[in-house]
PDB file of C-alpha atoms in Angstrom:
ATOM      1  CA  UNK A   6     106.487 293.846  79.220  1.00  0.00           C
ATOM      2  CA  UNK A   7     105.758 290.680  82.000  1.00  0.00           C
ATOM      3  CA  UNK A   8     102.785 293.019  83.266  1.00  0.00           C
ATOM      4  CA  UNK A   9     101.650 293.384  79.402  1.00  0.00           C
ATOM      5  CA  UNK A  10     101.481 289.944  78.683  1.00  0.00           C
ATOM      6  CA  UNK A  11      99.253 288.879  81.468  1.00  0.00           C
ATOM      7  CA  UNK A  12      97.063 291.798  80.751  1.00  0.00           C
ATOM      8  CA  UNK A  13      96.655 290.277  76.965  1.00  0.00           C
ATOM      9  CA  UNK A  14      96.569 286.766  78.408  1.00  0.00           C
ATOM     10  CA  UNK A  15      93.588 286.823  80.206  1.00  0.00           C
ATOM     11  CA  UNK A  16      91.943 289.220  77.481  1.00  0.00           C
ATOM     12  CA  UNK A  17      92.002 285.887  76.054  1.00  0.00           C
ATOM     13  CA  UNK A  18      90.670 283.994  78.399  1.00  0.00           C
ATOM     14  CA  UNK A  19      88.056 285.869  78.864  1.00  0.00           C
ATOM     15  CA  UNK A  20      87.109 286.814  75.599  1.00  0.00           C
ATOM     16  CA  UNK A  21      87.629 282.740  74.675  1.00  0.00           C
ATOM     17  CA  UNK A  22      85.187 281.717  77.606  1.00  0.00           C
ATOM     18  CA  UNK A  23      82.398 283.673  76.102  1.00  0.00           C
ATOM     19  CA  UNK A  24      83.163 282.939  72.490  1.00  0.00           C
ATOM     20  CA  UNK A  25      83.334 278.712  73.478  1.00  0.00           C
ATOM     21  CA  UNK A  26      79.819 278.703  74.807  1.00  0.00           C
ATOM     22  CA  UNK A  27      78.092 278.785  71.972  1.00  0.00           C
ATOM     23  CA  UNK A  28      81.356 277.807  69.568  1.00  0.00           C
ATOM     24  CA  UNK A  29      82.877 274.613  68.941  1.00  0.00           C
ATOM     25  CA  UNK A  30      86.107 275.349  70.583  1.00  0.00           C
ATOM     26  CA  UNK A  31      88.235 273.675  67.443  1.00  0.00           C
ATOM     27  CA  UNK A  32      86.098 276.399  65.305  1.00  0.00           C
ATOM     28  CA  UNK A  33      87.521 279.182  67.624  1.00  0.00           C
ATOM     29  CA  UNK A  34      91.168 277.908  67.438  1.00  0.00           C
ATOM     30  CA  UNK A  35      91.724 277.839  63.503  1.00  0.00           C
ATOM     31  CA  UNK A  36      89.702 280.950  62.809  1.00  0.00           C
ATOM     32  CA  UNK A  37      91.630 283.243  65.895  1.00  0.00           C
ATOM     33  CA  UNK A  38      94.765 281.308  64.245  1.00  0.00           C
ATOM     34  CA  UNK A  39      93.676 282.346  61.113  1.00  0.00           C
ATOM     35  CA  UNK A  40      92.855 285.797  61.791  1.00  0.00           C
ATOM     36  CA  UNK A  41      95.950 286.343  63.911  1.00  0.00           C
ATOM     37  CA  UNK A  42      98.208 284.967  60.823  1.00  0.00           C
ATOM     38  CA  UNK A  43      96.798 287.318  58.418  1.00  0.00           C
ATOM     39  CA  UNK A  44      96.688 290.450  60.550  1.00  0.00           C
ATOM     40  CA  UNK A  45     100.353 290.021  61.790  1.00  0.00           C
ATOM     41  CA  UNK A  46     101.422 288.684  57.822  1.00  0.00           C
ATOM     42  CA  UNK A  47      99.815 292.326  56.570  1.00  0.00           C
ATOM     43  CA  UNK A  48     102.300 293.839  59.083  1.00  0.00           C
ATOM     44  CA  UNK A  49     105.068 292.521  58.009  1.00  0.00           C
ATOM     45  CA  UNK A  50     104.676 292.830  54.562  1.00  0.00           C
ATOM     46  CA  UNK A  51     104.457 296.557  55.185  1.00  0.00           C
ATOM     47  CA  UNK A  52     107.753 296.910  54.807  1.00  0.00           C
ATOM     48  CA  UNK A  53     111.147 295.541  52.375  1.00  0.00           C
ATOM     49  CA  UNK A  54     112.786 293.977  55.421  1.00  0.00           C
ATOM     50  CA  UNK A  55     109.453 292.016  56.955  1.00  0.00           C
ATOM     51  CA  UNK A  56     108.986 290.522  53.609  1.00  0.00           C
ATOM     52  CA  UNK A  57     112.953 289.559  53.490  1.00  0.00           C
ATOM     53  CA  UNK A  58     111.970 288.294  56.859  1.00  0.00           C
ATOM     54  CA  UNK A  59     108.853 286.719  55.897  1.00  0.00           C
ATOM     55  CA  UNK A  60     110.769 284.845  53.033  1.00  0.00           C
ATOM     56  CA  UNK A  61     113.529 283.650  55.769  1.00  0.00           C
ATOM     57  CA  UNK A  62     111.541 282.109  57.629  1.00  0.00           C
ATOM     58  CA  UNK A  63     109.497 280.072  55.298  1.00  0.00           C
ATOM     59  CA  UNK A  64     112.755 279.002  53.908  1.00  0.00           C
ATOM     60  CA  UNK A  65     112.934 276.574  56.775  1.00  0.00           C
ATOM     61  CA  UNK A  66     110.043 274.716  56.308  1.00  0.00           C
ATOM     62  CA  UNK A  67     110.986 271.402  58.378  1.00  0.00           C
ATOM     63  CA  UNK A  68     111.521 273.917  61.453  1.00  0.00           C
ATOM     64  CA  UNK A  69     108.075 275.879  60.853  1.00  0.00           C
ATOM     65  CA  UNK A  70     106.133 272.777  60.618  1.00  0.00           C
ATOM     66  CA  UNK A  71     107.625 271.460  63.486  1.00  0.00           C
ATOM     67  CA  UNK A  72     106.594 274.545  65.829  1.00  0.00           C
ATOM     68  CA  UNK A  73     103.320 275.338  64.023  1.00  0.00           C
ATOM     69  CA  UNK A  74     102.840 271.590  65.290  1.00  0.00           C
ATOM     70  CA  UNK A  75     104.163 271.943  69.022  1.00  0.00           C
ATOM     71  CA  UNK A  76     103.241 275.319  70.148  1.00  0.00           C
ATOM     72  CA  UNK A  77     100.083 276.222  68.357  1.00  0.00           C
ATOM     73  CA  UNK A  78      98.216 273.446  66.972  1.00  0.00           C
ATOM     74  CA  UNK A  79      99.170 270.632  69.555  1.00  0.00           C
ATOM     75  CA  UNK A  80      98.780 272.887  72.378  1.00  0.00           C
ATOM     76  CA  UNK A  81      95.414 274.228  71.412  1.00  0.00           C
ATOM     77  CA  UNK A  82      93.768 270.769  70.175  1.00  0.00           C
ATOM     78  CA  UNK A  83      95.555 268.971  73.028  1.00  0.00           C
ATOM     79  CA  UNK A  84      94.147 271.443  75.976  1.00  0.00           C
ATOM     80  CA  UNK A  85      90.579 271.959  74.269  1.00  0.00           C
ATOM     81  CA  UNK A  86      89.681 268.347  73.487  1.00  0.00           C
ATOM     82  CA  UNK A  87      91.066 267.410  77.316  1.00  0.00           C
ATOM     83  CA  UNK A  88      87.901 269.819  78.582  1.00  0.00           C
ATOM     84  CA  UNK A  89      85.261 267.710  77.488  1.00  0.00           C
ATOM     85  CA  UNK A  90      86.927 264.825  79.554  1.00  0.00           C
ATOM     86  CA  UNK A  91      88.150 266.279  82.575  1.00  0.00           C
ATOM     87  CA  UNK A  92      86.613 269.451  83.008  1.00  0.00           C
ATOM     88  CA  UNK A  93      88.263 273.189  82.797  1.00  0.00           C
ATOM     89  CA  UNK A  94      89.833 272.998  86.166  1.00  0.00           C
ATOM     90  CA  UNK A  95      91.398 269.898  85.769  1.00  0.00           C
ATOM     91  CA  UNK A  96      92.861 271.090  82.320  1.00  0.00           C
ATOM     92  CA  UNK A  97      94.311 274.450  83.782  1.00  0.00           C
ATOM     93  CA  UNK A  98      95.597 272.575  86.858  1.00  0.00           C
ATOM     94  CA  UNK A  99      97.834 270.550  84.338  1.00  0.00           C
ATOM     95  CA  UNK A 100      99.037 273.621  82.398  1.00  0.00           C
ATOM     96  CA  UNK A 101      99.786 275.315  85.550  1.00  0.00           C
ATOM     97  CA  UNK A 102     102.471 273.057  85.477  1.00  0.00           C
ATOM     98  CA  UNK A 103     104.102 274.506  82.832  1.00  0.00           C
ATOM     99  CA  UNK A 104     106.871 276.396  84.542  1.00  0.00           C
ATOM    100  CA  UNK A 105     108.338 273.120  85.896  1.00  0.00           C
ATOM    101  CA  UNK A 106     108.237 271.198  82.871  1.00  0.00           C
ATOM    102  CA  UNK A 107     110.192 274.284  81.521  1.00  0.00           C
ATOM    103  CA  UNK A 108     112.644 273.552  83.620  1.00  0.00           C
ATOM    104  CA  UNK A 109     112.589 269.859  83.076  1.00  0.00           C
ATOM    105  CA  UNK A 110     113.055 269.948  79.573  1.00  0.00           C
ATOM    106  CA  UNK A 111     115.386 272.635  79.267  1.00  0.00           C
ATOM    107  CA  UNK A 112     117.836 270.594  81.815  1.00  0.00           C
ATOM    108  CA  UNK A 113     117.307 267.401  80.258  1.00  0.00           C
ATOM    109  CA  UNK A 114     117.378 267.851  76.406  1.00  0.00           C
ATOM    110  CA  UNK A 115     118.666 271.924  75.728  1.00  0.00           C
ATOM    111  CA  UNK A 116     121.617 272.229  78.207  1.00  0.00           C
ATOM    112  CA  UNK A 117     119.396 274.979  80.416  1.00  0.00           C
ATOM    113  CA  UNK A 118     121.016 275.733  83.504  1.00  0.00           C
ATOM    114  CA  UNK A 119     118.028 277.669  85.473  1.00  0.00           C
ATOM    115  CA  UNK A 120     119.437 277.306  89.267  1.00  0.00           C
ATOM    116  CA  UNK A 121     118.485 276.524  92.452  1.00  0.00           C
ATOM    117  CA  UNK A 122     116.071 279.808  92.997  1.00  0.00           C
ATOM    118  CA  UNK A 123     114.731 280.126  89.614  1.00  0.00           C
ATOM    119  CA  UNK A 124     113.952 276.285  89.940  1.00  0.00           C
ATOM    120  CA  UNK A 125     112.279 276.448  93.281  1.00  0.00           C
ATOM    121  CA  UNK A 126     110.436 279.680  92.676  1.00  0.00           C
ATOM    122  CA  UNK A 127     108.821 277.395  88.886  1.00  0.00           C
ATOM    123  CA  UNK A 128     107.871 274.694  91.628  1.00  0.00           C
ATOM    124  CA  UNK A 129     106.560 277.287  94.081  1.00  0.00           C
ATOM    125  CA  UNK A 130     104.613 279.358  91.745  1.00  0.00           C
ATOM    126  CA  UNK A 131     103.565 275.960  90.159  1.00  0.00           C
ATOM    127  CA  UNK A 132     101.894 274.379  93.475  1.00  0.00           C
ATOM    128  CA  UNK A 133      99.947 277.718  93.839  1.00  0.00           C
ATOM    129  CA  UNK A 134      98.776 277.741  90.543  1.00  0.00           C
ATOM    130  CA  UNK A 135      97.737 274.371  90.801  1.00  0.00           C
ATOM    131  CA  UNK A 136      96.060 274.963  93.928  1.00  0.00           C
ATOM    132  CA  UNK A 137      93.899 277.530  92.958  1.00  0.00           C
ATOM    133  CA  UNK A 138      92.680 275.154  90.152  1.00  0.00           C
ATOM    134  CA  UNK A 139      92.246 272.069  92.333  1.00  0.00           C
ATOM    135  CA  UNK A 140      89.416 274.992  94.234  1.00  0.00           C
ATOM    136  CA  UNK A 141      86.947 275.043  91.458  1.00  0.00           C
ATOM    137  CA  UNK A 142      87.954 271.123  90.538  1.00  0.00           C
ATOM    138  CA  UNK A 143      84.820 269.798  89.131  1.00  0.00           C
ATOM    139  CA  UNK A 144      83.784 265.666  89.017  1.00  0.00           C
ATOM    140  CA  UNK A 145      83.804 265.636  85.494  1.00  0.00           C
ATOM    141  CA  UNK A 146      84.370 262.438  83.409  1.00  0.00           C
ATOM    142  CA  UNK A 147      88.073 262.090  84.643  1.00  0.00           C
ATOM    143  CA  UNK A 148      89.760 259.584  82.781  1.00  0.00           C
ATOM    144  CA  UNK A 149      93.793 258.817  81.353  1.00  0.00           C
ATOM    145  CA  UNK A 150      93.201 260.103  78.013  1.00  0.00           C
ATOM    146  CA  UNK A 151      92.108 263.128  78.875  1.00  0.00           C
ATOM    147  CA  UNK A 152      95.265 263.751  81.430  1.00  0.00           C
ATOM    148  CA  UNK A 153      97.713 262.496  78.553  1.00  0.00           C
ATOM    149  CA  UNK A 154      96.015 265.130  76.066  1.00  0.00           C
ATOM    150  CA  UNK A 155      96.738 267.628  77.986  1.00  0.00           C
ATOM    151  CA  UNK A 156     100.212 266.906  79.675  1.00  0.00           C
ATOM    152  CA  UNK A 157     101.173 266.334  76.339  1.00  0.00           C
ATOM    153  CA  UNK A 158      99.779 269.449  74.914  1.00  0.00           C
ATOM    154  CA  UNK A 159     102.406 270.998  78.052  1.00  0.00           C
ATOM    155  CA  UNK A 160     105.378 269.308  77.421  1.00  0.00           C
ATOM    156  CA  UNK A 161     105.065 270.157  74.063  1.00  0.00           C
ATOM    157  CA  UNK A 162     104.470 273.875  74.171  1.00  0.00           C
ATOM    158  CA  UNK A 163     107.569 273.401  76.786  1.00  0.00           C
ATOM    159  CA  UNK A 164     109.708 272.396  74.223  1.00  0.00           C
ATOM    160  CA  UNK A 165     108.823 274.691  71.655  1.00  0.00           C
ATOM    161  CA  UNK A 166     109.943 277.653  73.441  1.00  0.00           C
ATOM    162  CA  UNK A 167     113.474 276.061  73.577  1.00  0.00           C
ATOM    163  CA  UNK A 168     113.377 275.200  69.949  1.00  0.00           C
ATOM    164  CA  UNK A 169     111.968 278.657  69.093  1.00  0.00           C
ATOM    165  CA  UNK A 170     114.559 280.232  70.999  1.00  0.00           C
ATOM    166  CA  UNK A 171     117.340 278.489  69.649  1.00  0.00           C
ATOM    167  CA  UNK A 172     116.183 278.012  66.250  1.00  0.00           C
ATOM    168  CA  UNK A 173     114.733 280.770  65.127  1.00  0.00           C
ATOM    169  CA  UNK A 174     116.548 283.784  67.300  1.00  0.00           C
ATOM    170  CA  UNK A 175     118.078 285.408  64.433  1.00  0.00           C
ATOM    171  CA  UNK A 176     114.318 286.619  63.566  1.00  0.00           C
ATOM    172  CA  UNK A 177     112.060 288.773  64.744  1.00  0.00           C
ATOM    173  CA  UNK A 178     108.617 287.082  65.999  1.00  0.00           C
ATOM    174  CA  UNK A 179     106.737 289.896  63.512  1.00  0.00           C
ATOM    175  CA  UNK A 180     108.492 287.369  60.628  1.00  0.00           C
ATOM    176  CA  UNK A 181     107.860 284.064  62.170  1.00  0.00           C
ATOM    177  CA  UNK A 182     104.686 284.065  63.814  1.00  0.00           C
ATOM    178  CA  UNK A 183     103.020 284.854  60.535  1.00  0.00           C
ATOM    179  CA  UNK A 184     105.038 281.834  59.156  1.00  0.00           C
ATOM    180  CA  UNK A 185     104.147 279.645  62.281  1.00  0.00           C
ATOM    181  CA  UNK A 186     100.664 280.463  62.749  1.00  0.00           C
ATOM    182  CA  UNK A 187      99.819 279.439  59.176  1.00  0.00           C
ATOM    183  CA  UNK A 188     101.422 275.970  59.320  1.00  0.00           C
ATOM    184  CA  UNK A 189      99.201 275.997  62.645  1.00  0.00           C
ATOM    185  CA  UNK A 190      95.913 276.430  60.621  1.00  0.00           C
ATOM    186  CA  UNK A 191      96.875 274.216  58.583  1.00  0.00           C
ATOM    187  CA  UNK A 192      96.876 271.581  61.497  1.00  0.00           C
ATOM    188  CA  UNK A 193      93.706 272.722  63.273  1.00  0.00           C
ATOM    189  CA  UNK A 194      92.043 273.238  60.131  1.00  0.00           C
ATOM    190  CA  UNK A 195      91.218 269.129  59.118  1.00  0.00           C
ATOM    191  CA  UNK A 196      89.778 268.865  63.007  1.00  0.00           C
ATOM    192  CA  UNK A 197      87.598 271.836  62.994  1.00  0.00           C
ATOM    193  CA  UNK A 198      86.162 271.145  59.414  1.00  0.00           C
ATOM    194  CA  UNK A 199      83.566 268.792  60.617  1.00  0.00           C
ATOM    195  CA  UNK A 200      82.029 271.027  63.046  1.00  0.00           C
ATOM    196  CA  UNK A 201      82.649 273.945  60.750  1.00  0.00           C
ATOM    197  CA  UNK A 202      80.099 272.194  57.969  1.00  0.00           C
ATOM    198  CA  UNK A 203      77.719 270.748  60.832  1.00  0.00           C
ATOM    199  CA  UNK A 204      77.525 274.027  63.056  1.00  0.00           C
ATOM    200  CA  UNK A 205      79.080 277.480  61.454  1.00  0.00           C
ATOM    201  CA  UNK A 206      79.565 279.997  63.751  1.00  0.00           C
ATOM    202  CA  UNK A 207      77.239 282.797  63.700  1.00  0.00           C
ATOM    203  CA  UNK A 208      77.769 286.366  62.741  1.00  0.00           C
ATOM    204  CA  UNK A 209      78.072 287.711  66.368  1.00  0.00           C
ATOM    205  CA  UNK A 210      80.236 284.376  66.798  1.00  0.00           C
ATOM    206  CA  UNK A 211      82.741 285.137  63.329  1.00  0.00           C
ATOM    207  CA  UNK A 212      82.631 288.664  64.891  1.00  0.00           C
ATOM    208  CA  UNK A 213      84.212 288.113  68.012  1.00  0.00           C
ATOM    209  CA  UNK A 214      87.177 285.712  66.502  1.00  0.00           C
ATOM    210  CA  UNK A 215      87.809 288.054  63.803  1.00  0.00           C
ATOM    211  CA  UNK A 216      88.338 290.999  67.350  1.00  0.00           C
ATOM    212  CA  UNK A 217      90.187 287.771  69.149  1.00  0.00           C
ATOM    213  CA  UNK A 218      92.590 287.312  66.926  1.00  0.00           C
ATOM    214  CA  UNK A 219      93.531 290.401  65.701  1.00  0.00           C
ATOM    215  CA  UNK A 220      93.437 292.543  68.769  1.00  0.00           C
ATOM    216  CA  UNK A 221      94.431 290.488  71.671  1.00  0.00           C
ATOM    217  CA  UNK A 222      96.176 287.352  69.921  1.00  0.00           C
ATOM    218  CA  UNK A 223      98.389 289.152  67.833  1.00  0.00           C
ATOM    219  CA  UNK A 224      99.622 291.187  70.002  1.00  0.00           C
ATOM    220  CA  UNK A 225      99.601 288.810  73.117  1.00  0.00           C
ATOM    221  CA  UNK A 226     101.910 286.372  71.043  1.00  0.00           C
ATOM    222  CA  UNK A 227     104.448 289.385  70.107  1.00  0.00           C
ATOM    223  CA  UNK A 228     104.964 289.953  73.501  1.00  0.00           C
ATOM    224  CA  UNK A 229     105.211 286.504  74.318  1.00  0.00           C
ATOM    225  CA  UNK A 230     107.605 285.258  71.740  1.00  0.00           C
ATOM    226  CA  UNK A 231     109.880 288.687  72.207  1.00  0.00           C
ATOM    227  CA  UNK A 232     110.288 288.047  76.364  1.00  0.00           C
ATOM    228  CA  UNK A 233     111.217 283.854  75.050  1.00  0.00           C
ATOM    229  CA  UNK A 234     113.954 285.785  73.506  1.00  0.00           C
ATOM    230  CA  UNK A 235     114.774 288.168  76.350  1.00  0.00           C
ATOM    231  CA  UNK A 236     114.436 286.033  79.248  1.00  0.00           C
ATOM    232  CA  UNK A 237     114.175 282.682  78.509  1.00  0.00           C
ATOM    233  CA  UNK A 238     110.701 280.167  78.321  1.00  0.00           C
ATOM    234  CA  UNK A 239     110.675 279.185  81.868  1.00  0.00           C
ATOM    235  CA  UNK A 240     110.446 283.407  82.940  1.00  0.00           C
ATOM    236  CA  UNK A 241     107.598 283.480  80.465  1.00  0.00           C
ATOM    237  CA  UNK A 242     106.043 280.508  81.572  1.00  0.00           C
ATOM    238  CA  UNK A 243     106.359 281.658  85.179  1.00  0.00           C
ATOM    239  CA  UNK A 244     104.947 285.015  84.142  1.00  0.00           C
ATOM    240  CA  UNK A 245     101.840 283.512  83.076  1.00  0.00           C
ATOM    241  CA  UNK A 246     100.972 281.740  85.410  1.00  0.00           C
ATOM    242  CA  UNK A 247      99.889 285.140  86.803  1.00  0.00           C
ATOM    243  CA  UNK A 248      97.122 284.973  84.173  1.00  0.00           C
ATOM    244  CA  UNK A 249      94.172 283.171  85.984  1.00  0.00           C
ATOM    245  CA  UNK A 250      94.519 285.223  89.077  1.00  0.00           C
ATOM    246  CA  UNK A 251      94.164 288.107  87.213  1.00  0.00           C
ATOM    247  CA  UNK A 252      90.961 286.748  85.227  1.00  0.00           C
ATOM    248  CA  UNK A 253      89.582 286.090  88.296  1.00  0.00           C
ATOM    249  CA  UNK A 254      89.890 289.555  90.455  1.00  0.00           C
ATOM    250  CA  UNK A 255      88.662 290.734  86.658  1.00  0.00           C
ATOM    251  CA  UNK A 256      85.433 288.970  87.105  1.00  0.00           C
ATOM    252  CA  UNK A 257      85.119 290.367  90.225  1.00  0.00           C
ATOM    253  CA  UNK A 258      85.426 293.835  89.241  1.00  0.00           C
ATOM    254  CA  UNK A 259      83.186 293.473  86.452  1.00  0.00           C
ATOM    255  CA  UNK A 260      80.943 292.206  88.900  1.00  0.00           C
ATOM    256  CA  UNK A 261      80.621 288.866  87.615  1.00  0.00           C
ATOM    257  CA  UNK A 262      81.949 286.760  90.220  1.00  0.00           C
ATOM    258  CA  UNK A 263      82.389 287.268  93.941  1.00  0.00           C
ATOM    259  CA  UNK A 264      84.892 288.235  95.962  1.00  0.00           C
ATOM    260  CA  UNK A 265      87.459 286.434  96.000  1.00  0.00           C
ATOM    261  CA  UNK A 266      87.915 283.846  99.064  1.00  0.00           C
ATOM    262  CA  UNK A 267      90.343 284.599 101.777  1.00  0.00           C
ATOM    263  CA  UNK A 268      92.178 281.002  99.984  1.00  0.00           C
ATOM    264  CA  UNK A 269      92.809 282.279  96.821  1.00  0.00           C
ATOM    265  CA  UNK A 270      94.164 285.189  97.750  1.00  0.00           C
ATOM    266  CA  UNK A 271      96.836 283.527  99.476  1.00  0.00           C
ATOM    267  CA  UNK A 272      97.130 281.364  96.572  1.00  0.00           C
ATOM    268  CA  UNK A 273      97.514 284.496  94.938  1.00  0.00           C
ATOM    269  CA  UNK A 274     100.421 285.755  97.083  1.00  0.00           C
ATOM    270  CA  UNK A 275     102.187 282.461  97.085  1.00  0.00           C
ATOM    271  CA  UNK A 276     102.284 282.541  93.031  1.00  0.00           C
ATOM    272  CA  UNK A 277     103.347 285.534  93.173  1.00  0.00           C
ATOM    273  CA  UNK A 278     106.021 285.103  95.294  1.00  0.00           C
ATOM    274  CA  UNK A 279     107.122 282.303  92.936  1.00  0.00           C
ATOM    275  CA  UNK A 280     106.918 284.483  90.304  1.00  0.00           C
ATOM    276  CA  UNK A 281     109.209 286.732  91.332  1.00  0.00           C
ATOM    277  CA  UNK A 282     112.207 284.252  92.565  1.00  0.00           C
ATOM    278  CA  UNK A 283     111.875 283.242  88.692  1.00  0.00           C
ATOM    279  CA  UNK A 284     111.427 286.494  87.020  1.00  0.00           C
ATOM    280  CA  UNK A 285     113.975 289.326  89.742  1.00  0.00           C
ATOM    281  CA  UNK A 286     116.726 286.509  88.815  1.00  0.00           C
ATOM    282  CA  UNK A 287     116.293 286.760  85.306  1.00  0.00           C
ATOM    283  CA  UNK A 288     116.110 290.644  85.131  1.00  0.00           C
ATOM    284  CA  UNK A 289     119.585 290.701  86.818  1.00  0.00           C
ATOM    285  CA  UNK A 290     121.233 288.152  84.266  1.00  0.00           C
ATOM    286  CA  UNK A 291     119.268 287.926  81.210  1.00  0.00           C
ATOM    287  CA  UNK A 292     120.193 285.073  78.829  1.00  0.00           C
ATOM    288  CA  UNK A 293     121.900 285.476  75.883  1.00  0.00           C
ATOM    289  CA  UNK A 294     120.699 284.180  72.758  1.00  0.00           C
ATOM    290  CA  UNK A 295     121.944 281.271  71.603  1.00  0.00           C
ATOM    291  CA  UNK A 296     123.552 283.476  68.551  1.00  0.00           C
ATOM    292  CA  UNK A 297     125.219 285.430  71.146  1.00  0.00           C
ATOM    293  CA  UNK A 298     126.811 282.322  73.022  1.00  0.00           C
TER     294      UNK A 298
END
């Protein structure tokens, strides 16, 4: 499932990149929200028990507006508005540190007890992450607001995989990310509108949201919210931070990109390594739900 995830993950990325170059990136973010909530809502209205589901979990609308808010929205405005001000690299460098603010959070505020090797494989794979980021660090327009966007936009999707997992455990993610993803539209959908009126996406453009978000989204967030439940957010967070290695030796099969240097792939071996003193500790005691506490 780990290996899955990062496979969908930077099917994202890469599919996003191309899509944002000729997109507003707001416009991409409610329609592959959009498009995701509908495909995955269909789904689970297939059956009697997704639409007992589906009715569960919009009974707790305080909790779904919360996490629309924190995990989808805020992280996707947060992280694409920070671009324009301090370039891609900068961005990613910041959301590399995910895994540690994981751990942060879930010490400080949810009880999380993650231990001295899951805690110093987050910071491990964290520095390489960040690393490979500071390579291709640009001299954009660097400025405060831009790093408080998207540390924010972090912390917050940090949080919301604690408050996911302990509020809404008792559903399956088929049920709430439907739920979730159309409070998130809701969010995005006031900031988009003005470049949606100015500049509509184009056919090919529409085309390749509509294919984002309901062939790699959907299921990229399944697997993503089901290993939240199985191992906990800072093994998912870890997990992905295997994602822009992999986008990269993808470019360079595709022959888009070079080799890569002999820096990054040390980089590559170092996250990696951190990876796995988060992730081979979790697969030998996997945390219980907090139902099952």
């Amino acid at each position: 499932m780990p290996a899955v995830l990062v496979l969908l993950l930077s099917g994202t990325w890469l599919l996003s990149g191309s899509l944002v170059t000729g997109t507003d990136p707001l416009i991409v973010a409610v329609g592959r929200s959009a498009v995701c909530c509908l495909v995955l809502t269909v789904v689970a209205a297939s059956s009697t028990g997704g639409r007992a589901d589906l009715r569960r979990a919009a009974a707790r609308p305080g909790t779904v507006w919360l996490l629309g808010l924190l995990g989808f929205a805020g992280y996707a405005a947060g992280t694409l508005l920070a671009i324009p001000r301090i370039g891609t690299s900068l961005t990613n460098l910041v959301v590399a540190l995910m895994p540690c603010a994981s751990v942060a959070v879930g010490a400080l505020f949810f009880g999380e007890r993650s231990g001295p090797r899951k805690a110093a494989g987050a910071v491990l794979a964290c520095a390489a992450a960040a690393g490979y980021a500071a390579l291709g660090a640009d001299a954009g327009d660097l400025d405060a607001e831009g790093l408080l966007l998207v540390a924010a936009a972090t912390v917050a999707f940090a949080v919301y995989g604690f408050l996911y997992r302990d509020r809404l455990s008792g559903l399956p993610p088929l049920a709430v990310l439907p739920v979730l993803l159309a409070a998130a539209t809701c969010l995005l959908l006031p900031m988009a509108l003005p470049a949606l009126i100015a500049h509509p996406p184009t056919l090919a453009a529409t085309g390749g949201i509509v294919v984002l978000g309901a062939v790699v989204y959907a299921p990229a967030y399944l697997v993503q919210h089901r290993l939240i439940l199985l191992r906990g957010p800072v093994f998912t967070a870890a997990v992905q931070l295997a994602v822009p290695f992999t986008v990269r030796l993808g470019d360079w099969a595709l022959d888009s990109a070079p080799a890569p240097s002999l820096a990054e792939l040390l980089l590559l071996a170092v996250c990696c390594a951190g990876i796995a003193l988060v992730t081979v500790q979790a697969s030998r005691s996997v945390e219980p739900a907090p139902s099952d506490r």
